[in-house]
Coordinates of C-alpha atoms in Angstrom, one line a residue:
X1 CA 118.7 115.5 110.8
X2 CA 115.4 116.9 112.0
X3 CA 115.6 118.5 115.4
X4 CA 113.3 117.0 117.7
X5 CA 110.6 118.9 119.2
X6 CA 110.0 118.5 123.1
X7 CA 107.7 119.9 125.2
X8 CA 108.1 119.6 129.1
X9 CA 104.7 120.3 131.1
X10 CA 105.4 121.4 134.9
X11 CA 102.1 121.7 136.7
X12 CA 99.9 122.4 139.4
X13 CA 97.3 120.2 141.3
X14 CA 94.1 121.2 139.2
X15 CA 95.7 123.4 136.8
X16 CA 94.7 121.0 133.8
X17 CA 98.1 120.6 132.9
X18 CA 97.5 117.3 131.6
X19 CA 94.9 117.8 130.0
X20 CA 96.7 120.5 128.3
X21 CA 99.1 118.3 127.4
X22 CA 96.8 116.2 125.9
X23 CA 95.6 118.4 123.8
X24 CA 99.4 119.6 122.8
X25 CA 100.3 116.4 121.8
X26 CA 96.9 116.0 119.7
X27 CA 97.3 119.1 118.0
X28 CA 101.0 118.4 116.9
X29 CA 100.7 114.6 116.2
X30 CA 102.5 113.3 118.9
X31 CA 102.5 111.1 121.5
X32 CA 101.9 112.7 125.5
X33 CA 103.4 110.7 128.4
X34 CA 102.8 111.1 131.9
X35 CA 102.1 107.9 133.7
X36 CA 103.4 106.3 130.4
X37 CA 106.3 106.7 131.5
X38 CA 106.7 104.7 133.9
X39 CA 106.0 101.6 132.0
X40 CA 108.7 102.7 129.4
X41 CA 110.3 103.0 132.6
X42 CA 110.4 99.2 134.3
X43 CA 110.4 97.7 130.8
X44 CA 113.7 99.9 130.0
X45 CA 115.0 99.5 133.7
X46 CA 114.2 96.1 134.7
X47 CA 112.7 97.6 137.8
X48 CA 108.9 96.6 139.3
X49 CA 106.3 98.7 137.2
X50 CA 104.2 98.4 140.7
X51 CA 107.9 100.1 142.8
X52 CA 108.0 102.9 139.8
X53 CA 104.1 103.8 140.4
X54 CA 103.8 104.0 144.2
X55 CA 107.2 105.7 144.3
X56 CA 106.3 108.0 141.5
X57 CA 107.3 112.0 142.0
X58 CA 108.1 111.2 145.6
X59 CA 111.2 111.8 147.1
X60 CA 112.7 110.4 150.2
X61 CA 116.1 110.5 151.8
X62 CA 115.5 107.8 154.2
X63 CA 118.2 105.0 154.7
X64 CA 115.7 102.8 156.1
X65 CA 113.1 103.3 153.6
X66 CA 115.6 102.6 151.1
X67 CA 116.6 99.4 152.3
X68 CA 113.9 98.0 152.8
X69 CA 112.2 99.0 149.6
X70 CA 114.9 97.6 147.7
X71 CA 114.2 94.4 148.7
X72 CA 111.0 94.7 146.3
X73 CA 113.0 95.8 143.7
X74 CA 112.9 93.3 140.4
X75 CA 115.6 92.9 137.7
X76 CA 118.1 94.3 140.6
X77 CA 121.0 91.4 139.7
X78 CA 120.8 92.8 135.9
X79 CA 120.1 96.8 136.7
X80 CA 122.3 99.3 135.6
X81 CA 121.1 100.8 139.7
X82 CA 122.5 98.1 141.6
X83 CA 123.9 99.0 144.8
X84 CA 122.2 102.7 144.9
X85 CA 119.1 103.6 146.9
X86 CA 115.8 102.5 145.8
X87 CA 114.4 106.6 145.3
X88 CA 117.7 107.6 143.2
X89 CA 117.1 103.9 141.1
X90 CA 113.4 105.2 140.4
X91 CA 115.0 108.9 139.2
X92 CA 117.7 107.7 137.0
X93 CA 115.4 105.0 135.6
X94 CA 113.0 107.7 134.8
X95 CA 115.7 110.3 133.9
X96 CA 117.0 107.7 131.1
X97 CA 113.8 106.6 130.0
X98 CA 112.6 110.4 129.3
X99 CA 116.1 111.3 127.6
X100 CA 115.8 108.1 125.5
X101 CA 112.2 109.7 124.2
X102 CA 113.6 112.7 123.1
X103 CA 116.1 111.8 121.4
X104 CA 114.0 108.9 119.5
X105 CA 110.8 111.5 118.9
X106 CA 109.2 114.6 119.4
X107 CA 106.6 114.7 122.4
X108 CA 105.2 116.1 125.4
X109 CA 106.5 114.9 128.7
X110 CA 104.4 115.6 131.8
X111 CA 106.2 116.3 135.1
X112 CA 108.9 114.2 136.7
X113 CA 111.5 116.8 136.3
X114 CA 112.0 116.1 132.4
X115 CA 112.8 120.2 132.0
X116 CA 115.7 119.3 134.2
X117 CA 116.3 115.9 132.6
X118 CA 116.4 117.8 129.1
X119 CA 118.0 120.4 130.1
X120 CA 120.2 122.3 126.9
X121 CA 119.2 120.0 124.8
X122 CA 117.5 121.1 121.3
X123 CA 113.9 121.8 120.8
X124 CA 113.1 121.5 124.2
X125 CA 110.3 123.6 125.2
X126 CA 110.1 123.8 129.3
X127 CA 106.3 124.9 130.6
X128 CA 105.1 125.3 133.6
X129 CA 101.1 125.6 134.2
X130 CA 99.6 126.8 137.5
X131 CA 95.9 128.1 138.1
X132 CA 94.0 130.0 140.2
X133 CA 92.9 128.2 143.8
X134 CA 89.4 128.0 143.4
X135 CA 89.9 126.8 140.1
X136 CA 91.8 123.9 141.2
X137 CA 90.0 123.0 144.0
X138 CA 87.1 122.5 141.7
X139 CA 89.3 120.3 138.9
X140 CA 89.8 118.4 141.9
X141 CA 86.6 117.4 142.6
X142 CA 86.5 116.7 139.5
X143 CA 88.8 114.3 139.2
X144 CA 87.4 112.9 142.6
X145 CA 83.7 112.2 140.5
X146 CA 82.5 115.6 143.0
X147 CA 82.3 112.8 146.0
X148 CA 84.2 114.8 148.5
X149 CA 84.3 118.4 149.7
X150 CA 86.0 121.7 148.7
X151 CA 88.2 121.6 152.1
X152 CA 89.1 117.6 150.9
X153 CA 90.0 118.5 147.5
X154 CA 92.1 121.5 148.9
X155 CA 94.2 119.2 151.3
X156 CA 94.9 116.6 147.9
X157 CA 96.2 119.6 146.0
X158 CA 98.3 121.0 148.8
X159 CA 99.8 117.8 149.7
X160 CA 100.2 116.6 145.9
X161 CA 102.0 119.8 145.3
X162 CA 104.3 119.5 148.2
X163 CA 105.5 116.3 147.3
X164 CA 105.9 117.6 143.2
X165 CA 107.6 120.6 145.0
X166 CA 110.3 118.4 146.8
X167 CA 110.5 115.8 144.2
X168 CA 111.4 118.7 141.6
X169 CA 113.9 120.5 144.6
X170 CA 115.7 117.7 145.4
X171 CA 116.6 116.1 142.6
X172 CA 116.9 119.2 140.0
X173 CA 118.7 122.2 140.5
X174 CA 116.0 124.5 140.5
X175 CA 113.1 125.2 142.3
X176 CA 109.5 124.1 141.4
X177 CA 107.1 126.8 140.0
X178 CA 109.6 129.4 140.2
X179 CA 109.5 131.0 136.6
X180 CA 113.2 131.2 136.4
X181 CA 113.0 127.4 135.9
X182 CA 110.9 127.3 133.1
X183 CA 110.6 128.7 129.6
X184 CA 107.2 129.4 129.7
X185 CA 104.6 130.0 132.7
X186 CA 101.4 129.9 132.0
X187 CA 98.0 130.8 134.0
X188 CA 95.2 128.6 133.2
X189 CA 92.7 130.4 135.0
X190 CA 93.4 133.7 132.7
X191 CA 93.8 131.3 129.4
X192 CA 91.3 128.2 129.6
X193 CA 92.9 125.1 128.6
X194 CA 92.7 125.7 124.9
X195 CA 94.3 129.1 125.1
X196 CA 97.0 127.8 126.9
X197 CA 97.6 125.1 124.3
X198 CA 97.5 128.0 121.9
X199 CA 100.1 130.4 124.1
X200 CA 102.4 127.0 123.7
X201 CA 101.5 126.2 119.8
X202 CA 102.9 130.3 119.7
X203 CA 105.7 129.9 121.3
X204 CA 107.0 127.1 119.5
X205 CA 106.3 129.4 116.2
X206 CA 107.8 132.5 117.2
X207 CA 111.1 130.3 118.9
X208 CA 111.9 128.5 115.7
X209 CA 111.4 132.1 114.1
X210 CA 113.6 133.7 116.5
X211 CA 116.5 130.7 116.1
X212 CA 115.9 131.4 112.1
X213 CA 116.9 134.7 112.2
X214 CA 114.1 136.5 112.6
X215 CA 114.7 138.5 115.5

């Protein structure tokens, strides 16, 4: 049986990860998720698309919070998540849906922990992009249609990557960004987008070598 091919995508706030994993999934002929996910998600879970999407990457150890979200929770009576709180339902439903992926094709999973989700299982590739400030303060911006300042755009990234940060720490067992977590970090700002594509179209070539025999 042919081994799946996965490829994780960690990433910063304005670091064009994915974008980059776009262009991944273009260049090897798959499919990219990232907010796809969360359709797969509900449909797979029975849980509100609309809970999934406002509770997405966003951790919470709140009892109260909990309850009363769960109260907007869909398909509960049927859910393989009854009787847990409402942030550990969202995990697990994303945890199965992304395992469920990679075992039924190969693809590129943005965020959400899927390193950690994937974790020791065969042709997984774990990446993690990050960039330099200025750089994604401008991406930012960007993505805003360049209707709000630099100082705005820096206070989205920071917050957005605090929340990725404690999403990632609580639920995983390692920490977010930290190399040590990762297979592969790479630096947008030294590579551009398409060179980091490339760095990750390498690696996957010189891996398989290396698990061939060719050391």
């Amino acid at each position: 049986m042919e081994t799946k091919r996965i490829i994780t995508l960690g990433r910063e706030t304005g670091s064009g990860g994915h974008k980059i994993g776009e262009m991944l999934a273009a260049k090897l002929g798959v499919k990219c998720y990232d907010k796809e996910l969360l359709d797969r998600a509900a449909k797979e879970s029975g849980l509100c698309r609309e809970l999934l999407e406002s509770n997405d990457e966003k951790p919470t150890n709140s009892f109260l919070y909990s309850l009363v979200m769960d109260t907007y929770s869909l398909g509960y009576s049927s859910s393989p998540y009854v009787d847990m709180p409402i942030n550990q339902k969202i995990f697990l439903a994303q945890f199965d849906t992304i395992r469920n992926l990679a075992q039924q094709e190969s693809c590129v999973i943005v965020g959400r922990c899927a390193d950690y989700a994937l974790d020791g299982m065969p042709g997984v590739l774990s990446v993690f992009i990050s960039a330099a400030e200025e750089d994604k303060i401008t991406r930012v911006q960007s993505y805003q249609g360049g209707n709000i300042s630099r100082d705005k755009a820096r206070e989205i990234m920071l917050k957005t990557d605090k929340r990725r940060s404690s999403y990632y720490n609580y639920y995983s067992n390692k920490r977010w960004g930290d190399s040590k977590s990762y297979d592969l970090c790479i630096n947008s700002s030294k590579f551009g987008l398409e060179g980091a594509v490339q760095l990750i179209l390498d690696s996957l070539k010189r891996e398989e070598e290396f698990r061939n025999g060719n050391r």
